[in-house]
């Protein structure tokens, strides 16, 4: 009888060895990642960022560039990777307004997290952006957020680096062929992108409130998922005026720190467990203006 019990226990442990990963916290004294057993954890990972609709890689059919299937995850696990920084798209969660949540996207995102979990891989949920919006040759905020800037601002892009750009007739987006003719970092210097980030940082038109609603939806969904390493609030936040580059740390102190505190408070209303990750302004290469963390 005892042999059968041991055998069943062994089988259970094998089957469920990765089904629930240990929860992770940060030791404030050492800054180490610590799991629930008190062990220091070291993470070795990759980015998975699919920037166009449906804002998720193919979870079923293997493709060397565009999938995250069981085959991909088996390879990553065998190669020693134990975390994926995974694109969590504001455009996917709230495609039409902050009052409407795309449950299909949330369901697929949850499926992707479970697939990683089953292979022993944590998910760092990353709200990615590059040059704010598809209207500016990038991705990040939903169209309805970018449209709050007004048609004059949207249609002036890419001023001042160029007077105009070819656009798709049905969407008003710049064509990707035209976008790819320039290094994408140049677009951060355009009037539209600068105004967009100023609107986000200062809660213009309620944009930061809507961003907080997005993050609360994500945190509420994954609050009890120990395989989620944490939430990365915003990828590579830039300056919102060119003059801000003159003073190192200015954007961090004046805009990012207040924004991060607000998002932290919103997330903590529904999730007091997961680590919250945040970045300084990308222009602050030598010194950050953030004093807390």
PDB file of N, CA and C in Angstrom, residues 179-231:
ATOM      1  N   UNK A 179       7.515  54.220 -43.009  1.00  0.00           N
ATOM      2  CA  UNK A 179       8.039  54.277 -41.637  1.00  0.00           C
ATOM      3  C   UNK A 179       9.448  53.704 -41.554  1.00  0.00           C
ATOM      4  N   UNK A 180       9.678  52.619 -42.279  1.00  0.00           N
ATOM      5  CA  UNK A 180      10.951  51.905 -42.176  1.00  0.00           C
ATOM      6  C   UNK A 180      12.088  52.581 -42.935  1.00  0.00           C
ATOM      7  N   UNK A 181      11.807  53.681 -43.593  1.00  0.00           N
ATOM      8  CA  UNK A 181      12.859  54.395 -44.313  1.00  0.00           C
ATOM      9  C   UNK A 181      13.745  55.220 -43.381  1.00  0.00           C
ATOM     10  N   UNK A 182      13.311  55.385 -42.132  1.00  0.00           N
ATOM     11  CA  UNK A 182      14.085  56.163 -41.166  1.00  0.00           C
ATOM     12  C   UNK A 182      14.345  55.324 -39.918  1.00  0.00           C
ATOM     13  N   UNK A 183      15.444  55.572 -39.214  1.00  0.00           N
ATOM     14  CA  UNK A 183      15.634  54.936 -37.904  1.00  0.00           C
ATOM     15  C   UNK A 183      14.495  55.353 -36.979  1.00  0.00           C
ATOM     16  N   UNK A 184      13.898  54.391 -36.283  1.00  0.00           N
ATOM     17  CA  UNK A 184      12.679  54.706 -35.550  1.00  0.00           C
ATOM     18  C   UNK A 184      12.911  55.722 -34.435  1.00  0.00           C
ATOM     19  N   UNK A 185      14.157  55.804 -33.904  1.00  0.00           N
ATOM     20  CA  UNK A 185      14.381  56.740 -32.801  1.00  0.00           C
ATOM     21  C   UNK A 185      14.180  58.187 -33.239  1.00  0.00           C
ATOM     22  N   UNK A 186      14.302  58.458 -34.548  1.00  0.00           N
ATOM     23  CA  UNK A 186      14.076  59.827 -35.017  1.00  0.00           C
ATOM     24  C   UNK A 186      12.648  60.282 -34.745  1.00  0.00           C
ATOM     25  N   UNK A 187      11.726  59.333 -34.746  1.00  0.00           N
ATOM     26  CA  UNK A 187      10.326  59.704 -34.567  1.00  0.00           C
ATOM     27  C   UNK A 187      10.035  60.207 -33.153  1.00  0.00           C
ATOM     28  N   UNK A 188      10.906  59.878 -32.196  1.00  0.00           N
ATOM     29  CA  UNK A 188      10.729  60.420 -30.845  1.00  0.00           C
ATOM     30  C   UNK A 188      10.915  61.940 -30.816  1.00  0.00           C
ATOM     31  N   UNK A 189      11.524  62.492 -31.853  1.00  0.00           N
ATOM     32  CA  UNK A 189      11.774  63.929 -31.913  1.00  0.00           C
ATOM     33  C   UNK A 189      10.637  64.684 -32.589  1.00  0.00           C
ATOM     34  N   UNK A 190       9.610  63.973 -33.021  1.00  0.00           N
ATOM     35  CA  UNK A 190       8.516  64.630 -33.729  1.00  0.00           C
ATOM     36  C   UNK A 190       7.531  65.258 -32.750  1.00  0.00           C
ATOM     37  N   UNK A 191       6.843  66.260 -33.251  1.00  0.00           N
ATOM     38  CA  UNK A 191       5.891  66.997 -32.426  1.00  0.00           C
ATOM     39  C   UNK A 191       4.797  66.087 -31.876  1.00  0.00           C
ATOM     40  N   UNK A 192       4.284  65.194 -32.722  1.00  0.00           N
ATOM     41  CA  UNK A 192       3.189  64.335 -32.298  1.00  0.00           C
ATOM     42  C   UNK A 192       3.569  63.417 -31.151  1.00  0.00           C
ATOM     43  N   UNK A 193       4.737  62.797 -31.247  1.00  0.00           N
ATOM     44  CA  UNK A 193       5.172  61.867 -30.199  1.00  0.00           C
ATOM     45  C   UNK A 193       5.439  62.618 -28.896  1.00  0.00           C
ATOM     46  N   UNK A 194       6.112  63.756 -28.977  1.00  0.00           N
ATOM     47  CA  UNK A 194       6.374  64.549 -27.772  1.00  0.00           C
ATOM     48  C   UNK A 194       5.071  64.965 -27.097  1.00  0.00           C
ATOM     49  N   UNK A 195       4.113  65.424 -27.885  1.00  0.00           N
ATOM     50  CA  UNK A 195       2.828  65.832 -27.320  1.00  0.00           C
ATOM     51  C   UNK A 195       2.084  64.637 -26.724  1.00  0.00           C
ATOM     52  N   UNK A 196       2.227  63.479 -27.368  1.00  0.00           N
ATOM     53  CA  UNK A 196       1.557  62.289 -26.858  1.00  0.00           C
ATOM     54  C   UNK A 196       2.048  61.902 -25.473  1.00  0.00           C
ATOM     55  N   UNK A 197       3.360  61.913 -25.286  1.00  0.00           N
ATOM     56  CA  UNK A 197       3.880  61.540 -23.970  1.00  0.00           C
ATOM     57  C   UNK A 197       3.588  62.605 -22.920  1.00  0.00           C
ATOM     58  N   UNK A 198       3.578  63.870 -23.312  1.00  0.00           N
ATOM     59  CA  UNK A 198       3.186  64.911 -22.359  1.00  0.00           C
ATOM     60  C   UNK A 198       1.735  64.678 -21.913  1.00  0.00           C
ATOM     61  N   UNK A 199       0.875  64.305 -22.848  1.00  0.00           N
ATOM     62  CA  UNK A 199      -0.520  64.025 -22.510  1.00  0.00           C
ATOM     63  C   UNK A 199      -0.626  62.862 -21.525  1.00  0.00           C
ATOM     64  N   UNK A 200       0.169  61.810 -21.746  1.00  0.00           N
ATOM     65  CA  UNK A 200       0.141  60.658 -20.843  1.00  0.00           C
ATOM     66  C   UNK A 200       0.671  61.030 -19.466  1.00  0.00           C
ATOM     67  N   UNK A 201       1.837  61.646 -19.418  1.00  0.00           N
ATOM     68  CA  UNK A 201       2.490  61.931 -18.139  1.00  0.00           C
ATOM     69  C   UNK A 201       1.671  62.879 -17.267  1.00  0.00           C
ATOM     70  N   UNK A 202       0.977  63.827 -17.891  1.00  0.00           N
ATOM     71  CA  UNK A 202       0.259  64.858 -17.131  1.00  0.00           C
ATOM     72  C   UNK A 202      -1.234  64.573 -17.018  1.00  0.00           C
ATOM     73  N   UNK A 203      -1.653  63.403 -17.466  1.00  0.00           N
ATOM     74  CA  UNK A 203      -3.064  63.011 -17.429  1.00  0.00           C
ATOM     75  C   UNK A 203      -3.930  63.927 -18.285  1.00  0.00           C
ATOM     76  N   UNK A 204      -3.358  64.441 -19.360  1.00  0.00           N
ATOM     77  CA  UNK A 204      -4.155  65.223 -20.289  1.00  0.00           C
ATOM     78  C   UNK A 204      -5.268  64.382 -20.883  1.00  0.00           C
ATOM     79  N   UNK A 205      -6.465  64.944 -20.928  1.00  0.00           N
ATOM     80  CA  UNK A 205      -7.643  64.237 -21.452  1.00  0.00           C
ATOM     81  C   UNK A 205      -7.918  62.929 -20.707  1.00  0.00           C
ATOM     82  N   UNK A 206      -7.453  62.843 -19.452  1.00  0.00           N
ATOM     83  CA  UNK A 206      -7.691  61.636 -18.659  1.00  0.00           C
ATOM     84  C   UNK A 206      -6.892  60.432 -19.111  1.00  0.00           C
ATOM     85  N   UNK A 207      -5.803  60.673 -19.860  1.00  0.00           N
ATOM     86  CA  UNK A 207      -5.051  59.559 -20.450  1.00  0.00           C
ATOM     87  C   UNK A 207      -4.396  58.676 -19.394  1.00  0.00           C
ATOM     88  N   UNK A 208      -3.813  59.286 -18.370  1.00  0.00           N
ATOM     89  CA  UNK A 208      -3.181  58.485 -17.320  1.00  0.00           C
ATOM     90  C   UNK A 208      -4.228  57.712 -16.523  1.00  0.00           C
ATOM     91  N   UNK A 209      -5.393  58.295 -16.328  1.00  0.00           N
ATOM     92  CA  UNK A 209      -6.475  57.560 -15.666  1.00  0.00           C
ATOM     93  C   UNK A 209      -6.829  56.305 -16.460  1.00  0.00           C
ATOM     94  N   UNK A 210      -6.905  56.449 -17.773  1.00  0.00           N
ATOM     95  CA  UNK A 210      -7.220  55.297 -18.623  1.00  0.00           C
ATOM     96  C   UNK A 210      -6.102  54.260 -18.577  1.00  0.00           C
ATOM     97  N   UNK A 211      -4.860  54.732 -18.530  1.00  0.00           N
ATOM     98  CA  UNK A 211      -3.719  53.815 -18.427  1.00  0.00           C
ATOM     99  C   UNK A 211      -3.778  53.054 -17.104  1.00  0.00           C
ATOM    100  N   UNK A 212      -4.157  53.752 -16.049  1.00  0.00           N
ATOM    101  CA  UNK A 212      -4.317  53.092 -14.760  1.00  0.00           C
ATOM    102  C   UNK A 212      -5.409  52.039 -14.789  1.00  0.00           C
ATOM    103  N   UNK A 213      -6.493  52.317 -15.501  1.00  0.00           N
ATOM    104  CA  UNK A 213      -7.569  51.339 -15.630  1.00  0.00           C
ATOM    105  C   UNK A 213      -7.084  50.086 -16.350  1.00  0.00           C
ATOM    106  N   UNK A 214      -6.264  50.286 -17.392  1.00  0.00           N
ATOM    107  CA  UNK A 214      -5.662  49.147 -18.087  1.00  0.00           C
ATOM    108  C   UNK A 214      -4.847  48.300 -17.118  1.00  0.00           C
ATOM    109  N   UNK A 215      -3.981  48.938 -16.339  1.00  0.00           N
ATOM    110  CA  UNK A 215      -3.114  48.183 -15.442  1.00  0.00           C
ATOM    111  C   UNK A 215      -3.911  47.504 -14.330  1.00  0.00           C
ATOM    112  N   UNK A 216      -4.986  48.127 -13.892  1.00  0.00           N
ATOM    113  CA  UNK A 216      -5.797  47.471 -12.872  1.00  0.00           C
ATOM    114  C   UNK A 216      -6.472  46.220 -13.433  1.00  0.00           C
ATOM    115  N   UNK A 217      -6.887  46.278 -14.686  1.00  0.00           N
ATOM    116  CA  UNK A 217      -7.461  45.092 -15.329  1.00  0.00           C
ATOM    117  C   UNK A 217      -6.445  43.959 -15.380  1.00  0.00           C
ATOM    118  N   UNK A 218      -5.217  44.275 -15.772  1.00  0.00           N
ATOM    119  CA  UNK A 218      -4.173  43.252 -15.841  1.00  0.00           C
ATOM    120  C   UNK A 218      -3.872  42.694 -14.454  1.00  0.00           C
ATOM    121  N   UNK A 219      -3.698  43.575 -13.480  1.00  0.00           N
ATOM    122  CA  UNK A 219      -3.358  43.127 -12.126  1.00  0.00           C
ATOM    123  C   UNK A 219      -4.479  42.297 -11.520  1.00  0.00           C
ATOM    124  N   UNK A 220      -5.704  42.683 -11.773  1.00  0.00           N
ATOM    125  CA  UNK A 220      -6.839  41.929 -11.249  1.00  0.00           C
ATOM    126  C   UNK A 220      -6.906  40.538 -11.874  1.00  0.00           C
ATOM    127  N   UNK A 221      -6.520  40.448 -13.140  1.00  0.00           N
ATOM    128  CA  UNK A 221      -6.543  39.164 -13.846  1.00  0.00           C
ATOM    129  C   UNK A 221      -5.475  38.213 -13.325  1.00  0.00           C
ATOM    130  N   UNK A 222      -4.292  38.746 -13.017  1.00  0.00           N
ATOM    131  CA  UNK A 222      -3.145  37.885 -12.699  1.00  0.00           C
ATOM    132  C   UNK A 222      -2.708  37.966 -11.236  1.00  0.00           C
ATOM    133  N   UNK A 223      -3.536  38.546 -10.387  1.00  0.00           N
ATOM    134  CA  UNK A 223      -3.150  38.750  -8.988  1.00  0.00           C
ATOM    135  C   UNK A 223      -2.755  37.458  -8.288  1.00  0.00           C
ATOM    136  N   UNK A 224      -3.391  36.364  -8.646  1.00  0.00           N
ATOM    137  CA  UNK A 224      -3.135  35.095  -7.956  1.00  0.00           C
ATOM    138  C   UNK A 224      -2.300  34.126  -8.784  1.00  0.00           C
ATOM    139  N   UNK A 225      -1.645  34.634  -9.816  1.00  0.00           N
ATOM    140  CA  UNK A 225      -0.810  33.778 -10.666  1.00  0.00           C
ATOM    141  C   UNK A 225       0.644  33.930 -10.241  1.00  0.00           C
ATOM    142  N   UNK A 226       1.152  32.937  -9.530  1.00  0.00           N
ATOM    143  CA  UNK A 226       2.520  33.023  -9.011  1.00  0.00           C
ATOM    144  C   UNK A 226       3.561  32.957 -10.111  1.00  0.00           C
ATOM    145  N   UNK A 227       3.178  32.477 -11.294  1.00  0.00           N
ATOM    146  CA  UNK A 227       4.142  32.391 -12.396  1.00  0.00           C
ATOM    147  C   UNK A 227       4.349  33.730 -13.091  1.00  0.00           C
ATOM    148  N   UNK A 228       3.590  34.747 -12.697  1.00  0.00           N
ATOM    149  CA  UNK A 228       3.841  36.102 -13.197  1.00  0.00           C
ATOM    150  C   UNK A 228       4.905  36.735 -12.304  1.00  0.00           C
ATOM    151  N   UNK A 229       6.046  37.040 -12.896  1.00  0.00           N
ATOM    152  CA  UNK A 229       7.142  37.631 -12.138  1.00  0.00           C
ATOM    153  C   UNK A 229       6.789  39.034 -11.676  1.00  0.00           C
ATOM    154  N   UNK A 230       6.071  39.766 -12.522  1.00  0.00           N
ATOM    155  CA  UNK A 230       5.681  41.113 -12.151  1.00  0.00           C
ATOM    156  C   UNK A 230       5.145  41.877 -13.335  1.00  0.00           C
ATOM    157  N   UNK A 231       4.950  43.174 -13.113  1.00  0.00           N
ATOM    158  CA  UNK A 231       4.374  44.069 -14.112  1.00  0.00           C
ATOM    159  C   UNK A 231       5.377  45.169 -14.449  1.00  0.00           C
TER     160      UNK A 231
END
